[in-house]
PDB file of C-alpha atoms in Angstrom:
ATOM      1  CA  MET Y  16     -16.388 -17.492 -13.191  1.00 91.00           C
ATOM      2  CA  LEU Y  17     -17.247 -14.971 -10.342  1.00 96.00           C
ATOM      3  CA  LYS Y  18     -15.121 -13.308  -8.328  1.00 97.00           C
ATOM      4  CA  ALA Y  19     -16.171 -12.716  -4.425  1.00 98.00           C
ATOM      5  CA  LYS Y  20     -14.680  -9.835  -2.416  1.00 98.00           C
ATOM      6  CA  VAL Y  21     -14.876 -10.770   1.215  1.00 98.00           C
ATOM      7  CA  TYR Y  22     -14.553  -8.251   4.124  1.00 97.00           C
ATOM      8  CA  VAL Y  23     -14.131  -9.492   7.712  1.00 98.00           C
ATOM      9  CA  THR Y  24     -14.057  -6.978  10.297  1.00 97.00           C
ATOM     10  CA  ILE Y  25     -13.916  -7.095  14.182  1.00 97.00           C
ATOM     11  CA  LYS Y  26     -17.315  -5.972  15.744  1.00 97.00           C
ATOM     12  CA  GLN Y  27     -17.131  -2.447  17.013  1.00 94.00           C
ATOM     13  CA  SER Y  28     -17.794  -3.666  20.652  1.00 96.00           C
ATOM     14  CA  VAL Y  29     -14.700  -5.847  20.476  1.00 97.00           C
ATOM     15  CA  LEU Y  30     -11.251  -4.473  21.262  1.00 96.00           C
ATOM     16  CA  ASP Y  31      -8.765  -4.561  18.455  1.00 97.00           C
ATOM     17  CA  PRO Y  32      -5.371  -4.686  20.178  1.00 96.00           C
ATOM     18  CA  GLN Y  33      -3.673  -4.830  16.828  1.00 97.00           C
ATOM     19  CA  GLY Y  34      -5.218  -1.696  15.326  1.00 97.00           C
ATOM     20  CA  VAL Y  35      -4.364  -0.057  18.761  1.00 97.00           C
ATOM     21  CA  ALA Y  36      -0.866  -1.000  18.247  1.00 98.00           C
ATOM     22  CA  VAL Y  37      -0.510   0.342  14.574  1.00 98.00           C
ATOM     23  CA  GLN Y  38      -2.396   3.305  15.645  1.00 98.00           C
ATOM     24  CA  GLY Y  39       0.222   3.969  18.196  1.00 98.00           C
ATOM     25  CA  ALA Y  40       3.051   3.176  15.788  1.00 98.00           C
ATOM     26  CA  LEU Y  41       1.478   5.927  13.248  1.00 98.00           C
ATOM     27  CA  HIS Y  42       1.201   8.465  16.368  1.00 98.00           C
ATOM     28  CA  SER Y  43       4.785   7.800  16.943  1.00 98.00           C
ATOM     29  CA  MET Y  44       5.711   8.446  13.346  1.00 97.00           C
ATOM     30  CA  GLY Y  45       4.037  11.945  13.334  1.00 97.00           C
ATOM     31  CA  PHE Y  46       0.426  10.948  11.983  1.00 97.00           C
ATOM     32  CA  ALA Y  47      -1.447  12.273  14.784  1.00 97.00           C
ATOM     33  CA  GLU Y  48      -4.590  12.734  12.808  1.00 97.00           C
ATOM     34  CA  VAL Y  49      -5.396   8.832  12.818  1.00 97.00           C
ATOM     35  CA  GLU Y  50      -8.315   9.023  15.504  1.00 97.00           C
ATOM     36  CA  SER Y  51      -8.975   5.250  15.325  1.00 96.00           C
ATOM     37  CA  LEU Y  52      -7.898   2.340  13.378  1.00 97.00           C
ATOM     38  CA  ARG Y  53      -9.376  -1.125  13.006  1.00 97.00           C
ATOM     39  CA  ILE Y  54      -7.691  -3.780  11.148  1.00 98.00           C
ATOM     40  CA  GLY Y  55      -9.674  -6.694   9.478  1.00 98.00           C
ATOM     41  CA  LYS Y  56      -9.101  -9.286   6.584  1.00 97.00           C
ATOM     42  CA  TYR Y  57      -9.856  -8.948   2.832  1.00 98.00           C
ATOM     43  CA  MET Y  58     -10.252 -12.066   0.717  1.00 98.00           C
ATOM     44  CA  GLU Y  59     -10.649 -12.544  -2.924  1.00 97.00           C
ATOM     45  CA  LEU Y  60     -11.908 -15.808  -4.168  1.00 97.00           C
ATOM     46  CA  GLN Y  61     -12.138 -17.110  -7.752  1.00 97.00           C
ATOM     47  CA  LEU Y  62     -15.281 -19.050  -7.944  1.00 97.00           C
ATOM     48  CA  ASP Y  63     -15.755 -21.738 -10.884  1.00 97.00           C
ATOM     49  CA  THR Y  64     -19.378 -21.074 -11.214  1.00 95.00           C
ATOM     50  CA  ALA Y  65     -21.732 -18.727 -13.224  1.00 93.00           C
ATOM     51  CA  ASP Y  66     -24.752 -19.005 -10.969  1.00 95.00           C
ATOM     52  CA  ARG Y  67     -24.951 -15.842  -9.235  1.00 95.00           C
ATOM     53  CA  ALA Y  68     -27.742 -16.588  -6.915  1.00 96.00           C
ATOM     54  CA  GLU Y  69     -26.251 -20.075  -5.798  1.00 96.00           C
ATOM     55  CA  ALA Y  70     -22.615 -18.303  -5.378  1.00 97.00           C
ATOM     56  CA  GLU Y  71     -24.155 -15.826  -2.872  1.00 96.00           C
ATOM     57  CA  LYS Y  72     -25.485 -18.600  -0.676  1.00 97.00           C
ATOM     58  CA  ARG Y  73     -22.190 -20.593  -0.896  1.00 97.00           C
ATOM     59  CA  VAL Y  74     -20.032 -17.683   0.019  1.00 98.00           C
ATOM     60  CA  ALA Y  75     -22.445 -16.733   2.865  1.00 98.00           C
ATOM     61  CA  ALA Y  76     -21.719 -20.374   4.202  1.00 98.00           C
ATOM     62  CA  MET Y  77     -18.239 -20.155   3.719  1.00 98.00           C
ATOM     63  CA  CYS Y  78     -18.059 -16.984   5.987  1.00 98.00           C
ATOM     64  CA  GLU Y  79     -20.214 -18.586   8.526  1.00 98.00           C
ATOM     65  CA  LYS Y  80     -18.306 -21.979   8.770  1.00 97.00           C
ATOM     66  CA  LEU Y  81     -14.877 -20.816   8.264  1.00 98.00           C
ATOM     67  CA  LEU Y  82     -13.896 -17.168   6.788  1.00 98.00           C
ATOM     68  CA  ALA Y  83     -15.183 -15.207   9.888  1.00 98.00           C
ATOM     69  CA  ASN Y  84     -15.626 -15.962  13.563  1.00 97.00           C
ATOM     70  CA  THR Y  85     -19.225 -14.596  13.860  1.00 97.00           C
ATOM     71  CA  VAL Y  86     -18.891 -14.421  17.729  1.00 97.00           C
ATOM     72  CA  VAL Y  87     -16.479 -11.300  17.350  1.00 97.00           C
ATOM     73  CA  GLU Y  88     -16.349 -10.587  13.765  1.00 97.00           C
ATOM     74  CA  ASP Y  89     -18.773  -9.358  11.041  1.00 98.00           C
ATOM     75  CA  TYR Y  90     -18.212 -10.133   7.598  1.00 98.00           C
ATOM     76  CA  ARG Y  91     -19.700  -8.854   4.009  1.00 97.00           C
ATOM     77  CA  TYR Y  92     -18.865  -9.609   0.666  1.00 98.00           C
ATOM     78  CA  GLU Y  93     -19.604  -8.538  -3.075  1.00 97.00           C
ATOM     79  CA  LEU Y  94     -19.726 -10.937  -6.185  1.00 97.00           C
ATOM     80  CA  GLU Y  95     -18.155  -9.728  -9.684  1.00 95.00           C
ATOM     81  CA  ASP Y  96     -18.271 -10.999 -13.108  1.00 88.00           C
TER      82      ASP Y  96
ATOM     83  CA  MET M  10     -13.428  13.979   9.901  1.00 91.00           C
ATOM     84  CA  LEU M  11     -12.651  11.737   7.049  1.00 96.00           C
ATOM     85  CA  LYS M  12     -12.630   7.725   6.822  1.00 97.00           C
ATOM     86  CA  ALA M  13      -9.948   6.022   4.891  1.00 98.00           C
ATOM     87  CA  LYS M  14     -10.390   2.551   3.675  1.00 98.00           C
ATOM     88  CA  VAL M  15      -7.127   0.778   3.003  1.00 98.00           C
ATOM     89  CA  TYR M  16      -6.751  -2.461   1.317  1.00 97.00           C
ATOM     90  CA  VAL M  17      -3.519  -4.292   1.568  1.00 98.00           C
ATOM     91  CA  THR M  18      -3.050  -7.285  -0.890  1.00 97.00           C
ATOM     92  CA  ILE M  19      -0.020  -9.555  -1.549  1.00 97.00           C
ATOM     93  CA  LYS M  20       1.271  -9.147  -5.143  1.00 97.00           C
ATOM     94  CA  GLN M  21       0.099 -11.538  -7.650  1.00 94.00           C
ATOM     95  CA  SER M  22       3.544 -12.607  -8.117  1.00 96.00           C
ATOM     96  CA  VAL M  23       4.044 -13.728  -4.669  1.00 97.00           C
ATOM     97  CA  LEU M  24       2.928 -17.026  -3.159  1.00 96.00           C
ATOM     98  CA  ASP M  25       0.136 -16.640  -0.494  1.00 97.00           C
ATOM     99  CA  PRO M  26       0.635 -19.760   1.828  1.00 96.00           C
ATOM    100  CA  GLN M  27      -2.452 -18.524   4.254  1.00 96.00           C
ATOM    101  CA  GLY M  28      -4.775 -18.369   1.211  1.00 97.00           C
ATOM    102  CA  VAL M  29      -3.494 -21.852  -0.119  1.00 97.00           C
ATOM    103  CA  ALA M  30      -4.309 -23.309   3.251  1.00 98.00           C
ATOM    104  CA  VAL M  31      -7.785 -21.639   3.680  1.00 98.00           C
ATOM    105  CA  GLN M  32      -8.630 -22.737   0.196  1.00 98.00           C
ATOM    106  CA  GLY M  33      -7.716 -26.263   1.094  1.00 98.00           C
ATOM    107  CA  ALA M  34      -9.814 -26.256   4.182  1.00 98.00           C
ATOM    108  CA  LEU M  35     -12.855 -24.851   1.808  1.00 98.00           C
ATOM    109  CA  HIS M  36     -12.224 -27.749  -0.381  1.00 98.00           C
ATOM    110  CA  SER M  37     -12.216 -30.422   2.373  1.00 98.00           C
ATOM    111  CA  MET M  38     -15.544 -28.746   3.614  1.00 97.00           C
ATOM    112  CA  GLY M  39     -17.165 -29.306   0.143  1.00 97.00           C
ATOM    113  CA  PHE M  40     -16.663 -25.968  -1.495  1.00 97.00           C
ATOM    114  CA  ALA M  41     -15.031 -27.299  -4.627  1.00 97.00           C
ATOM    115  CA  GLU M  42     -15.779 -24.235  -6.660  1.00 97.00           C
ATOM    116  CA  VAL M  43     -13.225 -22.199  -4.908  1.00 97.00           C
ATOM    117  CA  GLU M  44     -10.314 -21.766  -7.781  1.00 97.00           C
ATOM    118  CA  SER M  45      -8.267 -19.385  -5.895  1.00 96.00           C
ATOM    119  CA  LEU M  46      -8.324 -17.468  -2.712  1.00 97.00           C
ATOM    120  CA  ARG M  47      -5.865 -14.551  -1.584  1.00 97.00           C
ATOM    121  CA  ILE M  48      -5.878 -13.006   1.632  1.00 98.00           C
ATOM    122  CA  GLY M  49      -5.066  -9.503   2.483  1.00 98.00           C
ATOM    123  CA  LYS M  50      -5.525  -6.871   5.113  1.00 97.00           C
ATOM    124  CA  TYR M  51      -8.428  -4.183   5.367  1.00 98.00           C
ATOM    125  CA  MET M  52      -8.039  -1.393   7.412  1.00 98.00           C
ATOM    126  CA  GLU M  53     -10.398   1.453   8.375  1.00 97.00           C
ATOM    127  CA  LEU M  54      -8.889   4.743   9.577  1.00 97.00           C
ATOM    128  CA  GLN M  55     -10.748   8.017  11.063  1.00 97.00           C
ATOM    129  CA  LEU M  56      -8.594  10.876  10.208  1.00 97.00           C
ATOM    130  CA  ASP M  57      -9.208  14.004  12.365  1.00 97.00           C
ATOM    131  CA  THR M  58      -8.800  16.402   9.379  1.00 95.00           C
ATOM    132  CA  ALA M  59     -11.183  17.719   6.691  1.00 93.00           C
ATOM    133  CA  ASP M  60      -8.616  18.696   3.853  1.00 95.00           C
ATOM    134  CA  ARG M  61      -9.049  15.883   1.404  1.00 95.00           C
ATOM    135  CA  ALA M  62      -6.460  16.398  -0.802  1.00 95.00           C
ATOM    136  CA  GLU M  63      -3.769  16.592   2.137  1.00 96.00           C
ATOM    137  CA  ALA M  64      -5.260  13.207   3.614  1.00 97.00           C
ATOM    138  CA  GLU M  65      -4.653  11.477   0.340  1.00 96.00           C
ATOM    139  CA  LYS M  66      -0.832  12.263   0.490  1.00 97.00           C
ATOM    140  CA  ARG M  67      -0.883  11.325   4.215  1.00 97.00           C
ATOM    141  CA  VAL M  68      -2.602   8.105   3.773  1.00 98.00           C
ATOM    142  CA  ALA M  69      -0.345   7.203   1.054  1.00 98.00           C
ATOM    143  CA  ALA M  70       2.708   7.968   3.149  1.00 98.00           C
ATOM    144  CA  MET M  71       1.175   5.789   5.939  1.00 98.00           C
ATOM    145  CA  CYS M  72       0.971   2.761   3.537  1.00 98.00           C
ATOM    146  CA  GLU M  73       4.552   3.213   2.265  1.00 98.00           C
ATOM    147  CA  LYS M  74       6.017   3.573   5.674  1.00 97.00           C
ATOM    148  CA  LEU M  75       4.189   1.152   7.831  1.00 98.00           C
ATOM    149  CA  LEU M  76       0.809  -0.293   6.478  1.00 98.00           C
ATOM    150  CA  ALA M  77       1.939  -2.221   3.645  1.00 98.00           C
ATOM    151  CA  ASN M  78       5.398  -3.845   2.854  1.00 97.00           C
ATOM    152  CA  THR M  79       5.738  -2.765  -0.734  1.00 97.00           C
ATOM    153  CA  VAL M  80       8.136  -5.531  -1.546  1.00 97.00           C
ATOM    154  CA  VAL M  81       5.600  -7.924  -1.656  1.00 97.00           C
ATOM    155  CA  GLU M  82       2.547  -6.248  -0.994  1.00 97.00           C
ATOM    156  CA  ASP M  83       0.100  -3.723  -3.041  1.00 98.00           C
ATOM    157  CA  TYR M  84      -2.142  -1.115  -1.467  1.00 98.00           C
ATOM    158  CA  ARG M  85      -5.144   1.031  -2.462  1.00 97.00           C
ATOM    159  CA  TYR M  86      -7.243   3.257  -0.290  1.00 98.00           C
ATOM    160  CA  GLU M  87     -10.451   5.161  -0.698  1.00 97.00           C
ATOM    161  CA  LEU M  88     -11.674   8.331   1.356  1.00 97.00           C
ATOM    162  CA  GLU M  89     -15.155   8.820   2.528  1.00 95.00           C
ATOM    163  CA  ASP M  90     -16.759  11.727   4.466  1.00 88.00           C
TER     164      ASP M  90
END
């Protein structure tokens, strides 16, 4: 049993309107120190496998095919026991 | 200038329908090893401050007031230089 933590973030060159909106809300609430804010996704997967090398490849495939839109998003992941 | 990484996750006791849907999609794509999948948010904030102790408090306040819905979500954060 492995746990995968997947982080999907919007590429730096792509506008993040949700982040801009939340930053504006924080400013209006008095948190003026927030210079930028970007919002991504964080996923935790429980994998029924003990083969770490194979799991690495499988999680990468999941990200490429479904979890991330690689046109506008980057992804990274970590595996834990 | 500090960078805050904020992770907002749905509490374990709360159903995550988005996670269930994505898990189902992965299964139908052949990734049968995915036993569970939960989706949260990942936010990166650039803070215009050098006072780490103060920033800790301010980020916690942002989470409590806006970034997380503490009724159904947990949050944690890290500060980096």
